[in-house]
Short mmCIF file of C-alpha atoms and ligand atoms in Angstrom, two decimals:
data_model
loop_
_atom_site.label_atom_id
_atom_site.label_comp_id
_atom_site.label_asym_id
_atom_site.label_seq_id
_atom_site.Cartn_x
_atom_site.Cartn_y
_atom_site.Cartn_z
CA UNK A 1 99.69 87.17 20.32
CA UNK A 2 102.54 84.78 20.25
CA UNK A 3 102.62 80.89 20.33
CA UNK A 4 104.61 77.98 19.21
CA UNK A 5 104.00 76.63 15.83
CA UNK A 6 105.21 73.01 14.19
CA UNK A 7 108.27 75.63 13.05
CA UNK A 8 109.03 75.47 17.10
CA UNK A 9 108.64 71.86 17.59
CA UNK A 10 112.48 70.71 16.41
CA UNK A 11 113.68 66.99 15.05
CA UNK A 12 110.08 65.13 15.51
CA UNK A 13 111.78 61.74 14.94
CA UNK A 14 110.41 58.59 16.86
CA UNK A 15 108.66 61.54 19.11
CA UNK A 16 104.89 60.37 19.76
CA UNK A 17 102.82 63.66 19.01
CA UNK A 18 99.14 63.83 20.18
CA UNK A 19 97.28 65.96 17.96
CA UNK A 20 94.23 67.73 18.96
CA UNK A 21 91.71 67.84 15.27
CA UNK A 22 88.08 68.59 14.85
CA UNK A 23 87.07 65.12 12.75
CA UNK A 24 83.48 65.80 14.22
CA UNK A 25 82.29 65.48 10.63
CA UNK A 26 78.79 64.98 9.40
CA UNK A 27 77.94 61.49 8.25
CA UNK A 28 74.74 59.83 6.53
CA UNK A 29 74.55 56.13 5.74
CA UNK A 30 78.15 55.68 6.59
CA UNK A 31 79.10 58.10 4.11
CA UNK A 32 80.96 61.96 5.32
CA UNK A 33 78.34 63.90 3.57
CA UNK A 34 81.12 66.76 4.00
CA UNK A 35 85.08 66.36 4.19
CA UNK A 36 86.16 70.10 4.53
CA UNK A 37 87.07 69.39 8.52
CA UNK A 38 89.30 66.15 7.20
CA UNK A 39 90.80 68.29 4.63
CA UNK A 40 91.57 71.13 7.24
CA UNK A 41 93.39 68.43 8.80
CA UNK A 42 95.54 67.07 6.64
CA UNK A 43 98.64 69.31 6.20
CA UNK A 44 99.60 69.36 10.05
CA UNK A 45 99.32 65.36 10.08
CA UNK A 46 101.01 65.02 7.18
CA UNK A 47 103.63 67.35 8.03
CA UNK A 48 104.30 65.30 11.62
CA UNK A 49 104.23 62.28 9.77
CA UNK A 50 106.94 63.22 6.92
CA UNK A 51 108.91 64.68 10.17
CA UNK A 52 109.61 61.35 11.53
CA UNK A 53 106.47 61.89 14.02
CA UNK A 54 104.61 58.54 15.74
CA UNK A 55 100.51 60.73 15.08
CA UNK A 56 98.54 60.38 17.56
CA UNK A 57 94.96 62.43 16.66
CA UNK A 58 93.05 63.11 19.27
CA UNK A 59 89.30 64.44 18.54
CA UNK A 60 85.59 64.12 19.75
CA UNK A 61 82.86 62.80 17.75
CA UNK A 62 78.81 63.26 18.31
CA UNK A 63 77.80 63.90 22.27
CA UNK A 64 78.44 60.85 24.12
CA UNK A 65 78.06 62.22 27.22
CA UNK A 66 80.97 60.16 28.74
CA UNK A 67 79.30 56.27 27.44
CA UNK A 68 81.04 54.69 24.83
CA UNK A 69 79.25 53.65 22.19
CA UNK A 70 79.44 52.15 18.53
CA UNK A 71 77.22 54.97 17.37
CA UNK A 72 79.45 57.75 18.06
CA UNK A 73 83.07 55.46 17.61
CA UNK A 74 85.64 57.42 15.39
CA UNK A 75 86.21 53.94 13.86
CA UNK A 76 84.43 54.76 10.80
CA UNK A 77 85.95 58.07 10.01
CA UNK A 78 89.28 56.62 10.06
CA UNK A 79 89.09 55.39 6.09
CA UNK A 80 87.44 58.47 4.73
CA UNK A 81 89.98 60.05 6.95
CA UNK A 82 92.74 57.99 5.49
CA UNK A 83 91.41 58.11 1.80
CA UNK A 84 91.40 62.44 2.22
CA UNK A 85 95.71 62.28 3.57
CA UNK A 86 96.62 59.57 1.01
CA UNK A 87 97.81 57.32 3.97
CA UNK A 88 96.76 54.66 6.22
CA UNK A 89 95.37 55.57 9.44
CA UNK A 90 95.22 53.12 12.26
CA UNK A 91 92.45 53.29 14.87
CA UNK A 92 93.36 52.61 18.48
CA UNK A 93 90.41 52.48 21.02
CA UNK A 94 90.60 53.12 24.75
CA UNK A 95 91.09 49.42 25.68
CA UNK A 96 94.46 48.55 24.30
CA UNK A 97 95.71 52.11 23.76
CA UNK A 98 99.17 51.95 25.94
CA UNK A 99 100.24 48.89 23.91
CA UNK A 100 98.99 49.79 20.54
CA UNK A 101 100.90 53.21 20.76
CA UNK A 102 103.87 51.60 22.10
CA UNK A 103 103.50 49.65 18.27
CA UNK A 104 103.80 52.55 16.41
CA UNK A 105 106.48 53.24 13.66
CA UNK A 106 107.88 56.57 12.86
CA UNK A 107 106.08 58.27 10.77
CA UNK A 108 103.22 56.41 11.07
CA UNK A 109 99.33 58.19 11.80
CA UNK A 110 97.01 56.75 14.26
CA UNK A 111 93.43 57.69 15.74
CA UNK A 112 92.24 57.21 19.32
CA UNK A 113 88.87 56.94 19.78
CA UNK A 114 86.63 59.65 20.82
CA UNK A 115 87.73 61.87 23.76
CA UNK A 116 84.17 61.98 24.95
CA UNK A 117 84.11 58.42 25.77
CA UNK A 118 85.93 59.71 29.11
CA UNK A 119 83.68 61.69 30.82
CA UNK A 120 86.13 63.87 32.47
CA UNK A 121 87.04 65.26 28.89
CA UNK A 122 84.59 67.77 29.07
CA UNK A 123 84.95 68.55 32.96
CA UNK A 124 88.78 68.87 31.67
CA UNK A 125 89.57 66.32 34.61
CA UNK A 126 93.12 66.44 35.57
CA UNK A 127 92.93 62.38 35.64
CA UNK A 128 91.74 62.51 32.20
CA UNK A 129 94.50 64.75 31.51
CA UNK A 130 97.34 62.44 32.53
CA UNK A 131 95.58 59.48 30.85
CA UNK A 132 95.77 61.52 27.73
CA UNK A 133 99.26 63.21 28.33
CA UNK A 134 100.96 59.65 28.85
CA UNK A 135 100.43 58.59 26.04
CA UNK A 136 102.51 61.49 24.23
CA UNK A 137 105.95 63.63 24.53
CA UNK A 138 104.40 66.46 22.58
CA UNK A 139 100.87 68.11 22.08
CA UNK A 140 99.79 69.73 19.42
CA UNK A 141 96.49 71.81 19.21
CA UNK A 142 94.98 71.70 15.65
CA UNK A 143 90.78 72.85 16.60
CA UNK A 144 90.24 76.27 16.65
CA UNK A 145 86.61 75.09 16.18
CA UNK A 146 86.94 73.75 19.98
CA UNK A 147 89.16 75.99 21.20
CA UNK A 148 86.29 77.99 23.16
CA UNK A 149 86.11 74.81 25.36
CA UNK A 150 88.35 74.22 28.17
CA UNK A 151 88.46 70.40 27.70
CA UNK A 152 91.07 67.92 28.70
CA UNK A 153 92.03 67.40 24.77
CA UNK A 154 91.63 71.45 23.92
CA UNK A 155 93.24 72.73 27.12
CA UNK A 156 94.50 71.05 29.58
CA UNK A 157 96.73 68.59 27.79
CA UNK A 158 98.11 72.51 27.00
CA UNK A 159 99.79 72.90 30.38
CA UNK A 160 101.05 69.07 31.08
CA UNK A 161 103.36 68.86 27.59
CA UNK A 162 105.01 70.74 25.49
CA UNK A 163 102.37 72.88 23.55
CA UNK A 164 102.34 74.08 19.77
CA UNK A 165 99.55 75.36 17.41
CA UNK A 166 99.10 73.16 14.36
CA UNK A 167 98.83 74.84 10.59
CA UNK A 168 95.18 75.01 10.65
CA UNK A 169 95.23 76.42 14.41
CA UNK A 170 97.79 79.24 13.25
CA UNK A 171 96.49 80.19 10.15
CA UNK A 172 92.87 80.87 11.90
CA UNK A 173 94.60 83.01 14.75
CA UNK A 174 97.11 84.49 11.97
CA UNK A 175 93.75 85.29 10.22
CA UNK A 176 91.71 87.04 13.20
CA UNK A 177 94.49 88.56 14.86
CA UNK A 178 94.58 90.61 11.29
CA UNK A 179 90.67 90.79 11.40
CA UNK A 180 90.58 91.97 14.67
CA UNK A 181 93.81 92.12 17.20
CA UNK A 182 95.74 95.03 15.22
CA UNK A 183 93.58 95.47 11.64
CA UNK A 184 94.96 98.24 8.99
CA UNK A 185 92.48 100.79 9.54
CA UNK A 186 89.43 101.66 8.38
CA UNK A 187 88.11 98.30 9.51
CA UNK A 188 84.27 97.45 8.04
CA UNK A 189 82.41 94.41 10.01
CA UNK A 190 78.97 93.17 8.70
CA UNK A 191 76.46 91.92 10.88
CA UNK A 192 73.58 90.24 9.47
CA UNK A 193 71.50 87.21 10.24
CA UNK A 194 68.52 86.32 11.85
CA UNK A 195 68.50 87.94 15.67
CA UNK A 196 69.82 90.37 17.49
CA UNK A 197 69.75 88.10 20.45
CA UNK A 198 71.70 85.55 19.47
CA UNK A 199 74.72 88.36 18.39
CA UNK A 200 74.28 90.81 21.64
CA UNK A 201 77.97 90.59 22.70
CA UNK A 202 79.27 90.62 19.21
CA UNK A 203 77.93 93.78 18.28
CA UNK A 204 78.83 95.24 21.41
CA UNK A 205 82.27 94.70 20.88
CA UNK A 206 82.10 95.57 17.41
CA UNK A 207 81.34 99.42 18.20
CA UNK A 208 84.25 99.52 19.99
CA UNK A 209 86.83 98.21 17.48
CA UNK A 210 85.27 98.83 13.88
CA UNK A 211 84.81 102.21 11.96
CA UNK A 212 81.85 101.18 10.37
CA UNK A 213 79.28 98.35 11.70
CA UNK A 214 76.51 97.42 8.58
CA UNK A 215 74.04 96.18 10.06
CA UNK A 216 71.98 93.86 7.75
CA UNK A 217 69.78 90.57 8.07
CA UNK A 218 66.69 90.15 10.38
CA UNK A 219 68.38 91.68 13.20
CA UNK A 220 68.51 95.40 11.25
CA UNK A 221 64.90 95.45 11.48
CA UNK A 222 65.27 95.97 15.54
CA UNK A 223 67.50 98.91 15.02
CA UNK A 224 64.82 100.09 12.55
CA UNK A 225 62.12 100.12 14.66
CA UNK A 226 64.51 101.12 17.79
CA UNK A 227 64.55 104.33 15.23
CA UNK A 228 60.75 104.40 15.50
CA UNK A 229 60.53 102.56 11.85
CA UNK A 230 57.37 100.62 11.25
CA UNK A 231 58.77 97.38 10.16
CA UNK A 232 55.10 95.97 9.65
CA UNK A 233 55.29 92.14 9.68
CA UNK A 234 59.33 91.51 9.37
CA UNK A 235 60.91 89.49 11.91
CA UNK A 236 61.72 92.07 14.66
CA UNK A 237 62.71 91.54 18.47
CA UNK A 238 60.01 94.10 19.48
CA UNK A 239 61.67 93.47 23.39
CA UNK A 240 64.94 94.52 21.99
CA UNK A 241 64.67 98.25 20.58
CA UNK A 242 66.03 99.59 24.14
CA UNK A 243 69.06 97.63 23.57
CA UNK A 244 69.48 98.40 20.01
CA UNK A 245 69.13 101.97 21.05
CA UNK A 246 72.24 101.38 23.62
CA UNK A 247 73.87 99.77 21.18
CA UNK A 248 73.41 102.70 18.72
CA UNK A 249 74.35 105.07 21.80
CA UNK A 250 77.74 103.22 22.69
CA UNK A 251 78.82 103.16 18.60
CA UNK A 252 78.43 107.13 18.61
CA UNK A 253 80.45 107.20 21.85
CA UNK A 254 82.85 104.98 20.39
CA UNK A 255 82.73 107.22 16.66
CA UNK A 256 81.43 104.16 14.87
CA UNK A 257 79.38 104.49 12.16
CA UNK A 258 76.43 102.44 12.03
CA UNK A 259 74.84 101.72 8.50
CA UNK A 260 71.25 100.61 8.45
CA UNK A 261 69.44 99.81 5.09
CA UNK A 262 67.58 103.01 4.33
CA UNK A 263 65.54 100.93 1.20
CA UNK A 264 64.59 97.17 1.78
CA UNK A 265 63.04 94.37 -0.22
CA UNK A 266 59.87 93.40 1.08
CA UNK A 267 56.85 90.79 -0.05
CA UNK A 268 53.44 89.59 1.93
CA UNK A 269 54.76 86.14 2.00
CA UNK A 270 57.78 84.12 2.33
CA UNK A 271 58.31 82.38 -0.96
CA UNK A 272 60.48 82.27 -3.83
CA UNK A 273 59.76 85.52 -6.23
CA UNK A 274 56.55 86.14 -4.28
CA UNK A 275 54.04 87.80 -6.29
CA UNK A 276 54.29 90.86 -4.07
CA UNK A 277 57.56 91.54 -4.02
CA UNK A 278 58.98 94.91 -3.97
CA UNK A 279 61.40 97.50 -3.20
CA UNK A 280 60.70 100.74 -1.18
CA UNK A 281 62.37 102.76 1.12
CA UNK A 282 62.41 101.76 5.09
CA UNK A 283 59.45 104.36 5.50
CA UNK A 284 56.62 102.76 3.61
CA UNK A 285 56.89 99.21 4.22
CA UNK A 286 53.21 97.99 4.81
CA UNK A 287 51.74 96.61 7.79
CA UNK A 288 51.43 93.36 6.00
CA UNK A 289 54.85 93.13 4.48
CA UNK A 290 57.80 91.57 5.44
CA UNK A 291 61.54 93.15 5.27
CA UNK A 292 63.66 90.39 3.45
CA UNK A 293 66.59 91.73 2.16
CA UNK A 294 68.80 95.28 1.99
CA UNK A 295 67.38 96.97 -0.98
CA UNK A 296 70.25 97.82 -3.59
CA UNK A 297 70.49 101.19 -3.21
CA UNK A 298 71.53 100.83 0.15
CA UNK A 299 74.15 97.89 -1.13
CA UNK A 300 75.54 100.61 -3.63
CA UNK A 301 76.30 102.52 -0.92
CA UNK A 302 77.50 99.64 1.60
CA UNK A 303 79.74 99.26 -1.29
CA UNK A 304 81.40 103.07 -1.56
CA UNK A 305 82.01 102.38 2.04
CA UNK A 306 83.88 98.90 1.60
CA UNK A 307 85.95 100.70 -0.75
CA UNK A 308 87.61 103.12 2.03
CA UNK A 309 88.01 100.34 4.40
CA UNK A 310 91.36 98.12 4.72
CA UNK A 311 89.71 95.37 6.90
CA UNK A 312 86.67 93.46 6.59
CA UNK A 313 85.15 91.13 9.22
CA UNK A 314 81.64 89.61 8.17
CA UNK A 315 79.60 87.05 10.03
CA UNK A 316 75.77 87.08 8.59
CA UNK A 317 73.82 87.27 5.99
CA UNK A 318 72.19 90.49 4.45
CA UNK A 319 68.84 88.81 4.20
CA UNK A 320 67.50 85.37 3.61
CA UNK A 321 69.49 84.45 1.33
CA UNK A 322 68.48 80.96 0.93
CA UNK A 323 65.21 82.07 -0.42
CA UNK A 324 65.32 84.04 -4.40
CA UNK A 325 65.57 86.96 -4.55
CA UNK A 326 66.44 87.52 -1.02
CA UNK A 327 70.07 86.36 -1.68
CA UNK A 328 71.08 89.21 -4.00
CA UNK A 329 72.36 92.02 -1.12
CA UNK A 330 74.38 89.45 0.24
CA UNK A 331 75.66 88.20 -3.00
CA UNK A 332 76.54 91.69 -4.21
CA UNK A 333 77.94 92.95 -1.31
CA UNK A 334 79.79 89.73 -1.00
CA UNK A 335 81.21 89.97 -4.56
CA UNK A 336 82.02 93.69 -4.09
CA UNK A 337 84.31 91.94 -0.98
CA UNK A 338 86.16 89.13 -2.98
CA UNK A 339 86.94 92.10 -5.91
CA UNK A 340 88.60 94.67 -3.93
CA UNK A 341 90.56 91.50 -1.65
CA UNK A 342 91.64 90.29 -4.75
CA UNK A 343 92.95 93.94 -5.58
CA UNK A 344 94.81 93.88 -2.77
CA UNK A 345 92.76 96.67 -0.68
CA UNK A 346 91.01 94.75 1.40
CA UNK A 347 91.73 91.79 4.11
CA UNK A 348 88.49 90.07 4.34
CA UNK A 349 87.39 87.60 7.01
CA UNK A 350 84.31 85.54 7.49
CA UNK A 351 83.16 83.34 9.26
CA UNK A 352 79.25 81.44 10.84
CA UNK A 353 77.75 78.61 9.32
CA UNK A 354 75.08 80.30 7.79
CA UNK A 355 77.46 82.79 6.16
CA UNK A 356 79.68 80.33 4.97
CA UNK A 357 77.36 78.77 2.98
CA UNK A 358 76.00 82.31 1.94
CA UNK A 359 79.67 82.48 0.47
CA UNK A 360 80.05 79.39 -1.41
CA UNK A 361 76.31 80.36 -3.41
CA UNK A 362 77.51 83.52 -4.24
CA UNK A 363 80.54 81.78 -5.46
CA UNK A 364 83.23 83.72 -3.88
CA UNK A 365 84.41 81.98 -0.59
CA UNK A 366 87.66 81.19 -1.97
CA UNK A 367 88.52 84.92 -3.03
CA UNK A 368 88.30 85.83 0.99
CA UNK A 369 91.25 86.22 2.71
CA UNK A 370 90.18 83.62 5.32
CA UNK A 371 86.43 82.16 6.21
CA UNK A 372 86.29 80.35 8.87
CA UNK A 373 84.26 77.10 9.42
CA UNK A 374 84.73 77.18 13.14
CA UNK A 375 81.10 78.50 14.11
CA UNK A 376 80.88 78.74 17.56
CA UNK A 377 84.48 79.59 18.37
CA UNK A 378 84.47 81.87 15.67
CA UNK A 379 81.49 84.00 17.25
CA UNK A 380 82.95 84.04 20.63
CA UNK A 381 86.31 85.41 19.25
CA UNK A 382 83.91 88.34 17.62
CA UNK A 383 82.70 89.02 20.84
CA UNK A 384 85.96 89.18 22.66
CA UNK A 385 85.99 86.19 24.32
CA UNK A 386 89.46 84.91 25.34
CA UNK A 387 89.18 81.44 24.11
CA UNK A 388 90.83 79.09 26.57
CA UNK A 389 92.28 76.63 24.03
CA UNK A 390 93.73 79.43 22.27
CA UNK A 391 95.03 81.27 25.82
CA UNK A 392 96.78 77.52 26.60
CA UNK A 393 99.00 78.11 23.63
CA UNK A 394 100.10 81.11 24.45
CA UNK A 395 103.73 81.87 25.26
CA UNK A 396 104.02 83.52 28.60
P1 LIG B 1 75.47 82.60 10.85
O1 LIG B 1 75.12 81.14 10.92
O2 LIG B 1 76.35 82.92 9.68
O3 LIG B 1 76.04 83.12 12.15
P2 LIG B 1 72.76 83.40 11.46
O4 LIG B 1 72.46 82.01 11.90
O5 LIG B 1 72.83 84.46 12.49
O6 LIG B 1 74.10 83.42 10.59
O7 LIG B 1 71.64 83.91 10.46
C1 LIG B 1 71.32 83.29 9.25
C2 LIG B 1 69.85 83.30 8.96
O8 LIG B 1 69.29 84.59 8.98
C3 LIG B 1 69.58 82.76 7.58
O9 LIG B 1 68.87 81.54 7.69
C4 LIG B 1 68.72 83.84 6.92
O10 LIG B 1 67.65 83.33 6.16
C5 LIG B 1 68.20 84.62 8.10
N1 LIG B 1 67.81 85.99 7.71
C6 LIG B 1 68.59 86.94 7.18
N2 LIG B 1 67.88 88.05 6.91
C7 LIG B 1 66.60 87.82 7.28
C8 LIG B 1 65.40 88.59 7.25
N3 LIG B 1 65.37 89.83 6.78
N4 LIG B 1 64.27 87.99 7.72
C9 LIG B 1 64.31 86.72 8.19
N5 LIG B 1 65.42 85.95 8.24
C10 LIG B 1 66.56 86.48 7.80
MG1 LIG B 2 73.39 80.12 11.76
#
């Protein structure tokens, strides 16, 4: 995988440098409820800026669906975005954009207002294109987190100017190309989460790459009961055994082990230290109970088999982790991850929204090698997906 990089993109001065970010940050009462996309931001403007660069960011905000609109204007994350680089930011909408860009001073940062105020954005319409590309010499591509859309900002801008990845954009690819593209073997992935529906495609192409596939979450109870398990009440995907079973079939082809939890933490209810909590092995759950987490004998031994590995790749949670006790499989085996990265023997990478948070309450996000926050693009790069933002950067 090779692409240009800000290293690639020479003396930057006076050069006006359109800069594809993901500022598509939550906001409540005015107020960014959560600045980690801003933040993610920040060292590729800055970095333009202190080169002498006229910034131009370019992002999408809310679903406009082509109408512009006060409600989803990226006026109003220009000062938080300004407050998080230590700068100021102008805002340029689409009315007086030619003349406002032709204002700009080296070095200084500007952003336009939301791409999706142009409905051809999303239809990646060439006219939409050039309106964009005039504007700029250069193009920079800074979203991974969009980069599985093939829009006029995330793609085709790629092909009209010069095209380099910003820092965020490179250290995400750096990231899963070590994850995934050519890991140190024995390379671990762990699958948890709600359905097996929803991750179909990733675990297919899991089997094929990985050594070991845990499988933990709501979605393990489908393989259980593809195994002929009685899962009694747990959430299950009764229509989904056959494909478990192929699934199961393809890793043995493939000599992937598959780990299942063989004991499991089960209650009647779904509450917070239910009453009837308890753990037993896969066998005897009752026709009442629910499966809510991997038991920890089973984690004991997910651990021993962390410890051979070299590579780690984790989207989903072990069980429902949001609820106590349910977190502690995730937590543990999560912790057991962050100890051996920071020894050195493992690369670790996570990423889903779900397991991000998982992460930060067990406290050890930072000790990862990478987690991504880029959700949906970070899901169809699990499942092999060539991500067209990401293919427009490529060299050659
Ligand atoms: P991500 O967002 O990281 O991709 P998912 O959305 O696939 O993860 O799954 C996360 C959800 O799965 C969590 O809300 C969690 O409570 C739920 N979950 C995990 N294990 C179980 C289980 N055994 N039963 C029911 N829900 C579960
Ligand atoms: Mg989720």
């Amino acid at each position: 995988m090779t692409f240009k990089t800000l290293d690639d993109m020479g003396d930057l001065t006076s050069k006006r440098v359109l800069v594809r970010e993901d500022l598509n940050v939550p906001m409540a009462d005015g107020q960014v409820t959560d600045d980690t996309r801003l933040r993610a931001a920040a060292p590729t403007i800055l970095e333009l800026a202190d080169r002498g660069a006229r910034v131009m960011v370019l992002a999408h905000f809310g679903r406009p669906k082509g109408q512009p609109s006060e409600e989803f204007s990226l006026k109003k994350v220009v000062a938080p975005f300004s407050h998080v680089l230590g700068r100021p930011v102008r805002y340029i909408d689409w009315e007086g954009d030619k003349a406002a860009v032709a204002t700009l001073a080296d070095g200084e940062i500007a952003v336009l207002e939301n791409t999706r105020f142009f409905g051809g954005e999303e239809k990646n319409d060439p006219a939409v294109v050039e309106r964009f590309a005039s504007l700029g010499d250069l193009y920079v591509n800074d979203a991974f987190s969009a980069a599985h859309r093939a829009h006029a900002s995330t793609e085709g801008l790629a092909h009209v100017l010069p095209a380099f990845a910003g820092r965020s954009m490179e250290a995400e690819l750096v990231a899963l190309e070590k994850a995934l593209g050519s890991p140190e073997k024995p390379v671990a992935a762990v699958v948890g989460g709600a359905k097996v529906s929803s991750k179909l495609d990733v675990l297919k192409h899991l089997v094929e790459r990985v050594d070991h596939l845990i499988i933990g979450g709501g979605m393990a109870n489908t393989f259980l009961a593809a195994r002929g398990i009685d899962v009694g009440k747990s959430l299950c995907e009764h229509d989904l055994t056959g494909t478990a079973d192929e699934i199961l079939d393809a890793a043995d082809k493939a000599g992937c082990t598959v780990h299942l939890p063989y004991d499991v933490v089960v209650s009647k209810e779904f509450a917070a230290n239910p009453p009837s909590l308890r753990t037993c092995n896969v066998h005897e759950v009752a026709a009442d109970e629910m499966i809510l987490d991997v038991g920890p004998a089973a984690v004991e031994a997910l651990a021993d088999v962390l410890k051979t590995c070299r590579t780690l790749v984790w989207n989903g949670p072990m069980g429902a982790f949001e609820t106590v006790p349910f977190d502690k499989a995730t937590v543990a085996l999560a912790r057991t991850a962050a100890a051996l990265t920071k020894e050195g023997s493992l690369v670790s990478v996570a990423g889903g929204g779900d397991t991000v948070a998982a992460l930060n309450h067990a406290g050890v996000a930072g000790d990862f090698s990478f987690v991504s926050t880029a959700g949906g693009a970070f899901l169809e790069w699990m499942e092999g997906r060539v991500l067209p933002g990401v293919a427009a950067l490529q060299k050659d």
